[in-house]
Short mmCIF file of C-alpha atoms in Angstrom, two decimals:
data_model
loop_
_atom_site.label_atom_id
_atom_site.label_comp_id
_atom_site.label_asym_id
_atom_site.label_seq_id
_atom_site.Cartn_x
_atom_site.Cartn_y
_atom_site.Cartn_z
CA UNK A 1 -0.04 0.24 -0.04
CA UNK A 2 1.04 3.84 -0.76
CA UNK A 3 2.93 5.27 1.81
CA UNK A 4 0.89 8.56 3.50
CA UNK A 5 2.09 11.76 4.25
CA UNK A 6 0.19 14.72 6.17
CA UNK A 7 1.35 17.89 5.40
CA UNK A 8 -0.03 20.19 8.08
CA UNK A 9 0.05 24.10 6.46
CA UNK A 10 0.16 26.97 8.26
CA UNK A 11 -0.01 30.13 5.97
CA UNK A 12 -2.67 32.63 4.93
CA UNK A 13 -2.16 32.97 1.54
CA UNK A 14 -2.21 30.77 -1.62
CA UNK A 15 0.46 33.06 -3.07
CA UNK A 16 3.01 32.88 -0.65
CA UNK A 17 6.51 31.19 -0.34
CA UNK A 18 5.10 28.82 2.03
CA UNK A 19 2.52 28.08 -0.35
CA UNK A 20 4.89 27.16 -2.99
CA UNK A 21 6.95 25.26 -0.72
CA UNK A 22 3.60 23.25 0.49
CA UNK A 23 2.87 22.80 -3.32
CA UNK A 24 6.18 21.65 -4.08
CA UNK A 25 5.76 18.87 -1.35
CA UNK A 26 2.62 17.97 -2.60
CA UNK A 27 3.83 17.45 -6.41
CA UNK A 28 7.07 15.92 -5.78
CA UNK A 29 5.84 13.26 -2.97
CA UNK A 30 2.68 12.59 -4.97
CA UNK A 31 4.94 11.89 -8.36
CA UNK A 32 6.75 9.37 -6.41
CA UNK A 33 3.47 7.29 -5.52
CA UNK A 34 2.77 8.69 -2.01
CA UNK A 35 -0.65 9.43 -0.67
CA UNK A 36 -0.05 13.31 0.31
CA UNK A 37 -3.19 14.82 2.57
CA UNK A 38 -2.83 18.39 3.49
CA UNK A 39 -4.33 20.18 6.46
CA UNK A 40 -5.01 23.75 5.27
CA UNK A 41 -5.04 25.32 9.12
CA UNK A 42 -6.20 28.81 8.21
CA UNK A 43 -8.57 27.64 4.93
CA UNK A 44 -9.96 25.42 7.19
CA UNK A 45 -10.91 27.87 9.55
CA UNK A 46 -8.86 25.71 12.20
CA UNK A 47 -9.81 26.26 16.27
CA UNK A 48 -6.31 27.44 17.73
CA UNK A 49 -7.60 27.93 21.62
CA UNK A 50 -7.96 24.46 23.66
CA UNK A 51 -11.43 25.09 25.11
CA UNK A 52 -14.45 23.06 26.61
CA UNK A 53 -15.96 23.36 23.70
CA UNK A 54 -13.60 20.49 22.23
CA UNK A 55 -15.06 17.87 24.24
CA UNK A 56 -18.80 16.84 23.43
CA UNK A 57 -21.48 16.72 26.23
CA UNK A 58 -20.73 17.66 30.03
CA UNK A 59 -17.24 17.78 31.15
CA UNK A 60 -15.91 15.83 34.11
CA UNK A 61 -14.98 18.93 36.25
CA UNK A 62 -16.55 22.08 35.08
CA UNK A 63 -15.38 24.19 38.08
CA UNK A 64 -11.62 23.41 38.01
CA UNK A 65 -11.18 22.50 34.06
CA UNK A 66 -8.28 20.83 33.18
CA UNK A 67 -7.72 20.57 29.43
CA UNK A 68 -5.65 17.93 29.29
CA UNK A 69 -7.32 15.49 31.63
CA UNK A 70 -10.78 16.25 30.16
CA UNK A 71 -9.39 15.55 26.68
CA UNK A 72 -7.89 12.41 27.94
CA UNK A 73 -10.95 11.20 29.35
CA UNK A 74 -12.95 12.49 26.23
CA UNK A 75 -10.31 10.82 23.79
CA UNK A 76 -11.18 7.37 25.73
CA UNK A 77 -14.57 7.82 25.31
CA UNK A 78 -14.89 8.97 21.72
CA UNK A 79 -16.26 12.21 22.80
CA UNK A 80 -13.92 14.96 21.33
CA UNK A 81 -14.91 17.67 18.70
CA UNK A 82 -15.46 16.32 15.30
CA UNK A 83 -12.02 18.91 13.88
CA UNK A 84 -10.11 17.16 16.24
CA UNK A 85 -10.96 13.67 15.55
CA UNK A 86 -10.60 14.19 11.91
CA UNK A 87 -7.24 15.36 12.32
CA UNK A 88 -6.46 12.56 14.62
CA UNK A 89 -7.31 10.13 12.11
CA UNK A 90 -5.28 11.84 9.28
CA UNK A 91 -1.90 11.45 11.64
CA UNK A 92 -3.34 7.86 12.77
CA UNK A 93 -2.66 6.98 8.89
CA UNK A 94 0.40 9.21 8.19
CA UNK A 95 3.93 7.47 7.66
CA UNK A 96 5.42 10.99 7.82
CA UNK A 97 3.80 14.34 8.79
CA UNK A 98 5.25 17.99 7.39
CA UNK A 99 4.77 21.26 9.11
CA UNK A 100 5.22 24.02 6.55
CA UNK A 101 4.67 27.32 8.51
CA UNK A 102 6.47 30.73 8.48
CA UNK A 103 8.24 31.15 11.98
CA UNK A 104 6.12 33.84 14.12
CA UNK A 105 8.54 34.88 17.26
CA UNK A 106 11.10 31.82 17.34
CA UNK A 107 8.20 29.31 17.16
CA UNK A 108 5.27 28.27 15.32
CA UNK A 109 2.28 30.62 14.31
CA UNK A 110 -0.48 30.47 17.19
CA UNK A 111 -2.95 28.44 14.50
CA UNK A 112 -0.31 25.70 14.21
CA UNK A 113 0.11 25.76 17.99
CA UNK A 114 -3.17 25.43 18.18
CA UNK A 115 -3.04 22.14 16.14
CA UNK A 116 -0.34 20.99 18.18
CA UNK A 117 -2.30 21.70 21.50
CA UNK A 118 -5.39 20.01 20.41
CA UNK A 119 -4.64 17.36 18.35
CA UNK A 120 -1.99 15.50 20.26
CA UNK A 121 -4.38 14.63 23.33
CA UNK A 122 -2.77 12.56 25.93
CA UNK A 123 -3.63 9.07 25.31
CA UNK A 124 -3.83 9.59 21.91
CA UNK A 125 -0.39 10.58 21.04
CA UNK A 126 1.66 9.86 24.53
CA UNK A 127 1.21 8.64 28.04
CA UNK A 128 3.82 9.08 30.64
CA UNK A 129 4.80 5.01 29.33
CA UNK A 130 4.75 5.76 26.16
CA UNK A 131 7.08 8.88 25.20
CA UNK A 132 10.23 9.67 23.65
CA UNK A 133 12.04 6.82 21.83
CA UNK A 134 8.83 4.44 23.23
CA UNK A 135 6.50 7.19 21.95
CA UNK A 136 3.19 6.45 20.62
CA UNK A 137 4.50 7.72 17.12
CA UNK A 138 7.61 5.84 17.13
CA UNK A 139 7.03 4.19 13.46
CA UNK A 140 6.06 7.52 11.88
CA UNK A 141 8.46 10.31 10.66
CA UNK A 142 7.62 14.26 11.33
CA UNK A 143 9.73 17.30 10.04
CA UNK A 144 9.57 20.90 10.55
CA UNK A 145 9.83 22.71 6.92
CA UNK A 146 9.68 26.50 7.68
CA UNK A 147 10.77 30.25 6.66
CA UNK A 148 12.38 32.35 8.87
CA UNK A 149 12.58 36.89 8.32
CA UNK A 150 16.28 36.22 9.72
CA UNK A 151 19.18 35.29 7.70
CA UNK A 152 20.97 32.18 8.44
CA UNK A 153 24.20 33.86 10.28
CA UNK A 154 21.73 35.56 12.23
CA UNK A 155 20.58 32.23 14.20
CA UNK A 156 24.08 31.11 14.88
CA UNK A 157 26.03 30.73 18.44
CA UNK A 158 27.42 34.26 17.64
CA UNK A 159 25.01 35.89 16.10
CA UNK A 160 22.24 38.42 17.42
CA UNK A 161 19.33 35.66 17.54
CA UNK A 162 21.35 32.74 18.80
CA UNK A 163 21.71 29.50 17.90
CA UNK A 164 19.01 28.03 15.83
CA UNK A 165 19.61 24.64 17.52
CA UNK A 166 18.39 26.11 20.68
CA UNK A 167 15.17 27.45 19.27
CA UNK A 168 14.40 24.02 17.80
CA UNK A 169 14.89 21.84 20.55
CA UNK A 170 11.33 22.58 22.26
CA UNK A 171 9.94 22.05 19.06
CA UNK A 172 11.66 19.06 17.96
CA UNK A 173 11.91 17.48 21.12
CA UNK A 174 9.38 18.70 23.52
CA UNK A 175 6.41 18.42 20.88
CA UNK A 176 7.86 15.74 17.81
CA UNK A 177 10.07 13.37 19.69
CA UNK A 178 7.89 13.54 22.84
CA UNK A 179 5.27 11.62 20.77
CA UNK A 180 7.69 9.35 19.53
CA UNK A 181 8.07 10.68 16.02
CA UNK A 182 11.65 10.13 14.27
CA UNK A 183 12.46 13.63 13.82
CA UNK A 184 13.98 14.02 10.26
CA UNK A 185 16.06 17.04 9.41
CA UNK A 186 14.41 20.25 9.29
CA UNK A 187 14.24 22.33 6.22
CA UNK A 188 14.75 25.77 6.81
CA UNK A 189 14.35 28.52 4.26
CA UNK A 190 16.37 31.52 4.90
CA UNK A 191 14.93 34.94 4.53
CA UNK A 192 12.85 34.23 1.32
CA UNK A 193 11.33 37.53 1.83
CA UNK A 194 14.52 39.17 1.44
CA UNK A 195 16.11 36.65 -1.47
CA UNK A 196 16.07 37.73 -5.12
CA UNK A 197 13.64 35.93 -7.46
CA UNK A 198 16.25 33.32 -8.77
CA UNK A 199 17.09 32.64 -5.37
CA UNK A 200 13.42 31.90 -4.32
CA UNK A 201 13.38 29.64 -6.74
CA UNK A 202 16.46 28.23 -6.15
CA UNK A 203 15.43 27.29 -2.65
CA UNK A 204 12.54 25.36 -3.93
CA UNK A 205 14.64 23.41 -6.46
CA UNK A 206 16.79 22.41 -3.66
CA UNK A 207 13.64 21.31 -1.47
CA UNK A 208 12.14 19.22 -4.05
CA UNK A 209 15.69 17.45 -4.85
CA UNK A 210 15.56 16.96 -0.40
CA UNK A 211 11.95 15.35 -0.71
CA UNK A 212 12.97 12.76 -3.14
CA UNK A 213 14.82 10.84 -0.31
CA UNK A 214 13.30 11.99 2.32
CA UNK A 215 11.57 9.08 4.04
CA UNK A 216 15.15 6.90 3.47
CA UNK A 217 16.87 9.66 5.27
CA UNK A 218 18.31 8.88 8.78
CA UNK A 219 16.56 11.06 11.80
CA UNK A 220 18.17 13.12 14.21
CA UNK A 221 19.72 11.74 17.48
CA UNK A 222 17.85 11.86 21.03
CA UNK A 223 18.77 9.92 23.96
CA UNK A 224 16.77 6.47 24.34
CA UNK A 225 14.40 6.42 27.06
CA UNK A 226 16.28 3.59 28.61
CA UNK A 227 19.19 5.54 29.20
CA UNK A 228 16.78 7.37 31.87
CA UNK A 229 16.00 6.01 35.49
CA UNK A 230 12.43 4.93 35.64
CA UNK A 231 11.72 6.78 38.74
CA UNK A 232 14.07 10.03 38.56
CA UNK A 233 13.92 10.38 34.91
CA UNK A 234 17.42 11.41 35.35
CA UNK A 235 20.07 10.25 33.05
CA UNK A 236 21.58 6.81 34.42
CA UNK A 237 25.08 6.70 35.48
CA UNK A 238 26.42 4.61 32.84
CA UNK A 239 25.51 7.08 30.22
CA UNK A 240 27.67 9.61 32.21
CA UNK A 241 30.34 7.65 32.07
CA UNK A 242 30.04 6.74 28.69
CA UNK A 243 30.20 10.34 27.72
CA UNK A 244 32.72 11.14 30.26
CA UNK A 245 35.63 11.71 27.62
CA UNK A 246 33.64 13.22 25.02
CA UNK A 247 34.07 16.84 24.23
CA UNK A 248 30.18 17.61 23.55
CA UNK A 249 26.85 17.01 25.39
CA UNK A 250 24.60 14.65 23.95
CA UNK A 251 21.60 17.05 23.08
CA UNK A 252 20.94 20.67 23.13
CA UNK A 253 18.75 20.12 26.26
CA UNK A 254 20.27 17.40 27.86
CA UNK A 255 24.12 18.82 27.53
CA UNK A 256 26.00 17.24 30.59
CA UNK A 257 27.63 20.45 31.46
CA UNK A 258 29.42 20.08 28.41
CA UNK A 259 29.37 22.52 25.28
CA UNK A 260 26.02 21.95 23.00
CA UNK A 261 26.59 19.63 20.59
CA UNK A 262 27.05 21.31 17.44
CA UNK A 263 24.50 19.95 14.73
CA UNK A 264 21.82 17.78 16.97
CA UNK A 265 19.02 19.71 15.87
CA UNK A 266 20.02 20.15 12.25
CA UNK A 267 21.79 17.20 11.07
CA UNK A 268 21.30 13.38 11.33
CA UNK A 269 24.03 10.98 12.84
CA UNK A 270 25.29 13.47 15.51
CA UNK B 1 1.00 58.36 39.52
CA UNK B 2 0.52 54.63 40.02
CA UNK B 3 2.62 52.31 38.13
CA UNK B 4 0.63 50.01 35.98
CA UNK B 5 0.87 46.23 35.68
CA UNK B 6 -0.88 44.26 32.86
CA UNK B 7 -1.61 40.34 33.47
CA UNK B 8 -1.70 38.28 30.04
CA UNK B 9 -3.41 35.18 31.54
CA UNK B 10 -4.18 32.03 29.70
CA UNK B 11 -6.35 29.54 31.50
CA UNK B 12 -9.89 28.43 31.02
CA UNK B 13 -11.10 28.11 34.35
CA UNK B 14 -11.58 30.38 37.56
CA UNK B 15 -11.28 27.48 39.36
CA UNK B 16 -7.58 26.74 38.58
CA UNK B 17 -4.40 26.64 40.20
CA UNK B 18 -3.30 29.14 37.40
CA UNK B 19 -6.31 31.49 38.44
CA UNK B 20 -5.06 31.35 41.59
CA UNK B 21 -1.73 32.34 40.83
CA UNK B 22 -3.52 35.57 38.61
CA UNK B 23 -5.66 36.12 41.66
CA UNK B 24 -2.74 36.40 44.19
CA UNK B 25 -0.75 38.71 41.53
CA UNK B 26 -3.76 41.07 41.32
CA UNK B 27 -4.28 41.15 45.09
CA UNK B 28 -0.92 41.77 46.28
CA UNK B 29 0.09 44.30 43.52
CA UNK B 30 -3.20 46.14 43.81
CA UNK B 31 -2.39 46.25 47.48
CA UNK B 32 1.04 47.65 47.03
CA UNK B 33 -0.74 50.61 45.04
CA UNK B 34 -0.26 49.65 41.52
CA UNK B 35 -2.94 49.53 39.20
CA UNK B 36 -3.74 46.18 37.66
CA UNK B 37 -5.17 44.80 34.58
CA UNK B 38 -6.10 41.53 33.48
CA UNK B 39 -6.55 40.10 30.02
CA UNK B 40 -8.41 37.07 30.93
CA UNK B 41 -7.71 35.85 27.12
CA UNK B 42 -10.43 32.62 27.48
CA UNK B 43 -12.89 34.60 29.11
CA UNK B 44 -12.52 37.58 26.37
CA UNK B 45 -12.82 34.81 23.66
CA UNK B 46 -9.44 36.16 22.47
CA UNK B 47 -8.84 35.38 18.90
CA UNK B 48 -5.74 33.52 18.20
CA UNK B 49 -5.13 33.10 14.60
CA UNK B 50 -3.26 35.76 12.47
CA UNK B 51 -5.86 36.81 9.40
CA UNK B 52 -6.42 39.42 7.24
CA UNK B 53 -9.02 40.13 9.27
CA UNK B 54 -6.80 41.83 11.55
CA UNK B 55 -6.90 44.60 9.37
CA UNK B 56 -9.73 47.22 8.64
CA UNK B 57 -10.80 47.49 5.21
CA UNK B 58 -8.66 46.45 2.24
CA UNK B 59 -5.33 44.79 2.57
CA UNK B 60 -2.24 46.02 0.55
CA UNK B 61 -1.45 42.44 -1.41
CA UNK B 62 -4.26 40.11 -1.12
CA UNK B 63 -2.91 37.79 -3.81
CA UNK B 64 0.54 37.42 -1.40
CA UNK B 65 -0.69 38.39 1.86
CA UNK B 66 1.92 38.81 4.22
CA UNK B 67 0.69 39.03 7.97
CA UNK B 68 4.07 40.92 9.15
CA UNK B 69 3.79 43.60 6.53
CA UNK B 70 0.21 44.19 6.28
CA UNK B 71 -0.32 44.69 10.10
CA UNK B 72 2.80 47.25 10.15
CA UNK B 73 0.96 49.31 7.57
CA UNK B 74 -2.42 48.84 9.56
CA UNK B 75 -0.82 50.10 12.59
CA UNK B 76 0.79 53.01 10.95
CA UNK B 77 -2.86 53.85 9.35
CA UNK B 78 -4.69 52.88 12.40
CA UNK B 79 -6.90 50.30 10.81
CA UNK B 80 -5.53 47.42 13.29
CA UNK B 81 -8.80 45.66 14.43
CA UNK B 82 -10.16 46.82 17.63
CA UNK B 83 -9.10 43.44 19.75
CA UNK B 84 -5.62 44.40 18.97
CA UNK B 85 -5.68 48.07 19.23
CA UNK B 86 -7.04 47.52 22.92
CA UNK B 87 -4.78 45.33 23.86
CA UNK B 88 -1.61 47.45 22.53
CA UNK B 89 -3.13 50.29 24.51
CA UNK B 90 -2.90 48.23 27.78
CA UNK B 91 0.74 47.35 26.86
CA UNK B 92 1.39 50.96 26.01
CA UNK B 93 0.03 52.02 29.88
CA UNK B 94 2.02 48.89 31.54
CA UNK B 95 4.94 49.36 33.45
CA UNK B 96 5.25 45.62 33.87
CA UNK B 97 3.62 42.55 32.32
CA UNK B 98 2.91 39.40 33.59
CA UNK B 99 2.26 36.37 31.41
CA UNK B 100 0.32 33.67 33.58
CA UNK B 101 -0.24 30.20 31.86
CA UNK B 102 0.07 26.77 32.07
CA UNK B 103 3.14 25.48 29.73
CA UNK B 104 1.62 23.53 26.92
CA UNK B 105 4.19 21.48 24.91
CA UNK B 106 7.32 23.30 26.32
CA UNK B 107 5.74 27.00 25.34
CA UNK B 108 2.80 29.00 25.82
CA UNK B 109 -1.14 27.93 24.89
CA UNK B 110 -1.74 28.68 21.66
CA UNK B 111 -4.24 31.46 22.44
CA UNK B 112 -1.39 33.44 24.10
CA UNK B 113 0.68 32.55 21.25
CA UNK B 114 -1.78 34.51 19.27
CA UNK B 115 -1.77 37.18 21.49
CA UNK B 116 1.83 37.63 20.69
CA UNK B 117 1.76 37.48 17.20
CA UNK B 118 -1.18 39.60 16.52
CA UNK B 119 -0.55 42.20 19.75
CA UNK B 120 3.12 42.78 19.12
CA UNK B 121 2.92 44.53 15.77
CA UNK B 122 6.01 45.40 13.74
CA UNK B 123 6.54 48.97 14.36
CA UNK B 124 4.26 49.03 17.47
CA UNK B 125 6.45 46.37 19.21
CA UNK B 126 9.89 46.40 17.28
CA UNK B 127 11.76 47.48 13.96
CA UNK B 128 14.85 46.60 12.60
CA UNK B 129 16.68 49.35 14.97
CA UNK B 130 14.78 48.85 18.03
CA UNK B 131 14.95 45.63 19.18
CA UNK B 132 16.86 43.72 21.77
CA UNK B 133 18.51 46.01 24.52
CA UNK B 134 17.52 48.81 22.19
CA UNK B 135 13.78 47.88 22.00
CA UNK B 136 10.71 49.94 21.95
CA UNK B 137 9.79 48.13 25.65
CA UNK B 138 13.10 48.94 26.92
CA UNK B 139 11.68 50.81 29.90
CA UNK B 140 9.07 48.16 30.55
CA UNK B 141 9.92 44.85 32.45
CA UNK B 142 7.93 41.54 31.59
CA UNK B 143 7.85 37.93 33.22
CA UNK B 144 6.45 34.67 32.63
CA UNK B 145 4.73 32.86 35.63
CA UNK B 146 3.68 29.35 34.76
CA UNK B 147 2.62 26.32 35.81
CA UNK B 148 4.24 22.34 34.55
CA UNK B 149 3.27 19.18 34.24
CA UNK B 150 6.75 17.85 34.91
CA UNK B 151 8.75 18.13 38.08
CA UNK B 152 12.02 20.43 38.57
CA UNK B 153 14.46 17.56 37.69
CA UNK B 154 12.82 16.39 34.75
CA UNK B 155 13.85 19.91 33.22
CA UNK B 156 17.36 19.63 34.16
CA UNK B 157 20.52 19.14 31.98
CA UNK B 158 20.62 15.83 32.86
CA UNK B 159 16.87 15.42 33.13
CA UNK B 160 14.30 13.53 30.60
CA UNK B 161 13.05 16.92 29.17
CA UNK B 162 16.26 18.42 29.16
CA UNK B 163 17.25 21.91 30.78
CA UNK B 164 14.57 24.82 31.25
CA UNK B 165 16.68 27.75 30.82
CA UNK B 166 16.80 26.10 26.94
CA UNK B 167 13.46 25.70 26.72
CA UNK B 168 12.91 29.55 28.01
CA UNK B 169 15.15 31.17 25.52
CA UNK B 170 13.36 31.35 22.49
CA UNK B 171 10.32 32.75 24.68
CA UNK B 172 12.45 35.26 26.85
CA UNK B 173 14.77 35.82 24.31
CA UNK B 174 13.22 35.81 21.31
CA UNK B 175 9.62 37.27 22.31
CA UNK B 176 10.27 39.62 25.42
CA UNK B 177 13.89 40.20 25.27
CA UNK B 178 13.41 40.93 21.46
CA UNK B 179 10.93 43.98 22.11
CA UNK B 180 13.12 45.54 24.51
CA UNK B 181 11.58 44.30 27.46
CA UNK B 182 13.47 43.69 30.92
CA UNK B 183 12.96 40.36 31.62
CA UNK B 184 12.24 39.18 35.28
CA UNK B 185 13.48 36.05 36.35
CA UNK B 186 10.65 33.58 35.39
CA UNK B 187 7.94 32.05 38.15
CA UNK B 188 7.91 28.36 37.96
CA UNK B 189 5.01 26.52 39.63
CA UNK B 190 6.60 23.00 39.33
CA UNK B 191 4.08 20.42 38.97
CA UNK B 192 1.15 22.03 41.46
CA UNK B 193 -1.34 19.34 40.09
CA UNK B 194 1.02 16.44 41.34
CA UNK B 195 1.53 18.44 44.63
CA UNK B 196 -0.59 18.01 47.78
CA UNK B 197 -2.90 20.80 48.96
CA UNK B 198 -0.82 22.37 51.59
CA UNK B 199 2.45 22.42 48.99
CA UNK B 200 0.32 23.94 46.30
CA UNK B 201 -0.61 26.51 49.23
CA UNK B 202 2.70 26.91 49.87
CA UNK B 203 3.59 28.00 46.42
CA UNK B 204 1.13 30.36 46.22
CA UNK B 205 2.63 32.11 49.46
CA UNK B 206 6.09 32.08 48.06
CA UNK B 207 4.75 33.75 44.80
CA UNK B 208 3.00 36.09 47.14
CA UNK B 209 6.23 37.06 48.92
CA UNK B 210 8.01 37.68 45.32
CA UNK B 211 5.52 39.81 43.99
CA UNK B 212 6.03 42.21 46.77
CA UNK B 213 9.64 43.49 45.69
CA UNK B 214 9.12 42.50 41.79
CA UNK B 215 9.51 45.92 40.26
CA UNK B 216 12.64 46.86 42.33
CA UNK B 217 14.37 43.19 41.13
CA UNK B 218 17.48 43.40 38.80
CA UNK B 219 16.25 41.68 35.56
CA UNK B 220 18.26 38.77 33.81
CA UNK B 221 21.30 39.49 31.96
CA UNK B 222 21.33 39.45 27.84
CA UNK B 223 23.77 40.61 25.33
CA UNK B 224 23.82 44.44 24.87
CA UNK B 225 22.68 45.13 20.92
CA UNK B 226 25.97 47.31 20.74
CA UNK B 227 27.70 44.13 20.97
CA UNK B 228 26.82 43.33 17.51
CA UNK B 229 28.26 44.39 14.33
CA UNK B 230 25.95 46.60 12.76
CA UNK B 231 25.67 44.82 9.50
CA UNK B 232 26.55 40.93 10.04
CA UNK B 233 24.37 40.77 13.40
CA UNK B 234 27.65 39.12 14.61
CA UNK B 235 29.23 39.65 18.25
CA UNK B 236 32.06 42.04 17.51
CA UNK B 237 35.38 41.03 18.33
CA UNK B 238 35.84 42.28 21.37
CA UNK B 239 33.24 40.53 23.19
CA UNK B 240 35.00 37.53 22.11
CA UNK B 241 38.32 38.67 23.68
CA UNK B 242 36.40 39.73 26.97
CA UNK B 243 34.89 36.08 27.42
CA UNK B 244 38.12 34.20 26.13
CA UNK B 245 39.23 33.33 29.51
CA UNK B 246 35.56 32.51 30.92
CA UNK B 247 34.32 29.14 31.63
CA UNK B 248 30.75 29.61 30.48
CA UNK B 249 29.06 31.42 27.35
CA UNK B 250 27.37 34.15 27.60
CA UNK B 251 23.67 33.26 27.14
CA UNK B 252 22.15 30.37 26.08
CA UNK B 253 21.73 31.02 22.36
CA UNK B 254 24.87 32.82 22.32
CA UNK B 255 27.36 30.70 24.12
CA UNK B 256 30.57 31.33 21.69
CA UNK B 257 30.87 27.43 21.73
CA UNK B 258 31.64 26.84 25.08
CA UNK B 259 29.15 25.23 28.22
CA UNK B 260 25.94 27.18 28.53
CA UNK B 261 25.84 29.22 31.72
CA UNK B 262 23.87 27.79 34.46
CA UNK B 263 21.80 30.21 35.29
CA UNK B 264 21.03 32.98 32.45
CA UNK B 265 17.44 32.11 32.16
CA UNK B 266 16.35 31.65 36.16
CA UNK B 267 18.59 33.95 37.87
CA UNK B 268 19.46 37.80 37.79
CA UNK B 269 22.96 38.50 37.50
CA UNK B 270 24.62 35.89 35.57
#
């Protein structure tokens, strides 16, 4: 059966560079025989805010409403709102998820954060036992593809915005890897709005080339869940020992008081 | 004249721990003579998604709509939607802004990201010249106050979620400091939902104590804008030289290939 790709796309305009990037992905992946589905969040008028309306019928505790607890129960009982259930079905079917968006304020636009907050329900997307390398989506791949306003040099460890690896960590580790996804190297379109038309065209051509081998790529490295103590959630002593003589820490967030590994959030195999 | 505090509050329920934290801030700060305003985002039904509806009348380029460019122009022409203008007025008045929220997916809830995306308009909140230490809000203070689901140890450099300093960097540097805010030490309520009632009470008491001296606190340290070259946006050579003999990098994102400074996003004076 054909492998399935879900593109979660967050730009307002069909004439935008992000739209062109999304269209390139649809064309290249379809031509390769994949079944491609697009969730065009603005066109769908996707609801961004996590509210009690996301649950059909009565909530469990209206006085002290806890979104995570309420939606976990609603998911178990089949009472999540239809828009959430529909996105969850797409996600269940997908072998690869591509998030295509313009970076807003060092993160994803609110409408895409809303998709993350509302669709990745406790129980459906993660549980205390099933997360990180043992996560529910560990047989799926996911990647970020986004545009920036800043040039690449500005997002370096000596640039004004600081290292892009740090900015990517909460997104790639805290959301994608948390749910178990194998995280593919992100694709960053650096400042296309400031680029000449021919450079923008060339960026899309490189993207098209990258897309052709996407599902065979090795994912980024994260620390396997069994390296952490089951009770304290701290790295086990043998992991420290293994890394004692190494120059760099293991990942951006779990760096063992060593310098950050220079490629962990942008290159596979580090 | 009394100093003004704006609390941007993002929780669905008035019975929640976040509501109690917000109420504590209102009480303590009001008792100290501050004028306190609360933007209760869920109660306001605050629109989270950045769309063309945020601009009154015709947009500049409907074919290739760029939210940042369109809203910059709309701000200049007084054509931003009323809900945005109202929040901007509150922000203009405020000496201190407190963001009170539950951490969702290593970041702010979508409704709060929507406030950030929509209210911090180009021109109103920043420009290429006026950002970071020269930012438009450099005479204002801002801080994050939030609850987590995880324990503090899980958000350490050896814990399963990685260092909280890394997770805070995009928010505190990329949003607050980018607009010039003096960023106060964040207040983190670690896993109140898993805590005993008396511990939750004690967390609120500590918060109440902290609030009493808030406006006299020294802010977190970031690198002044004039340490960067005006054209390349890279650190100037003299800054490297000054830090050559130091053990740690300067900030989480701008670390000069040294180990991350251990306190930069959570303690003042580092």
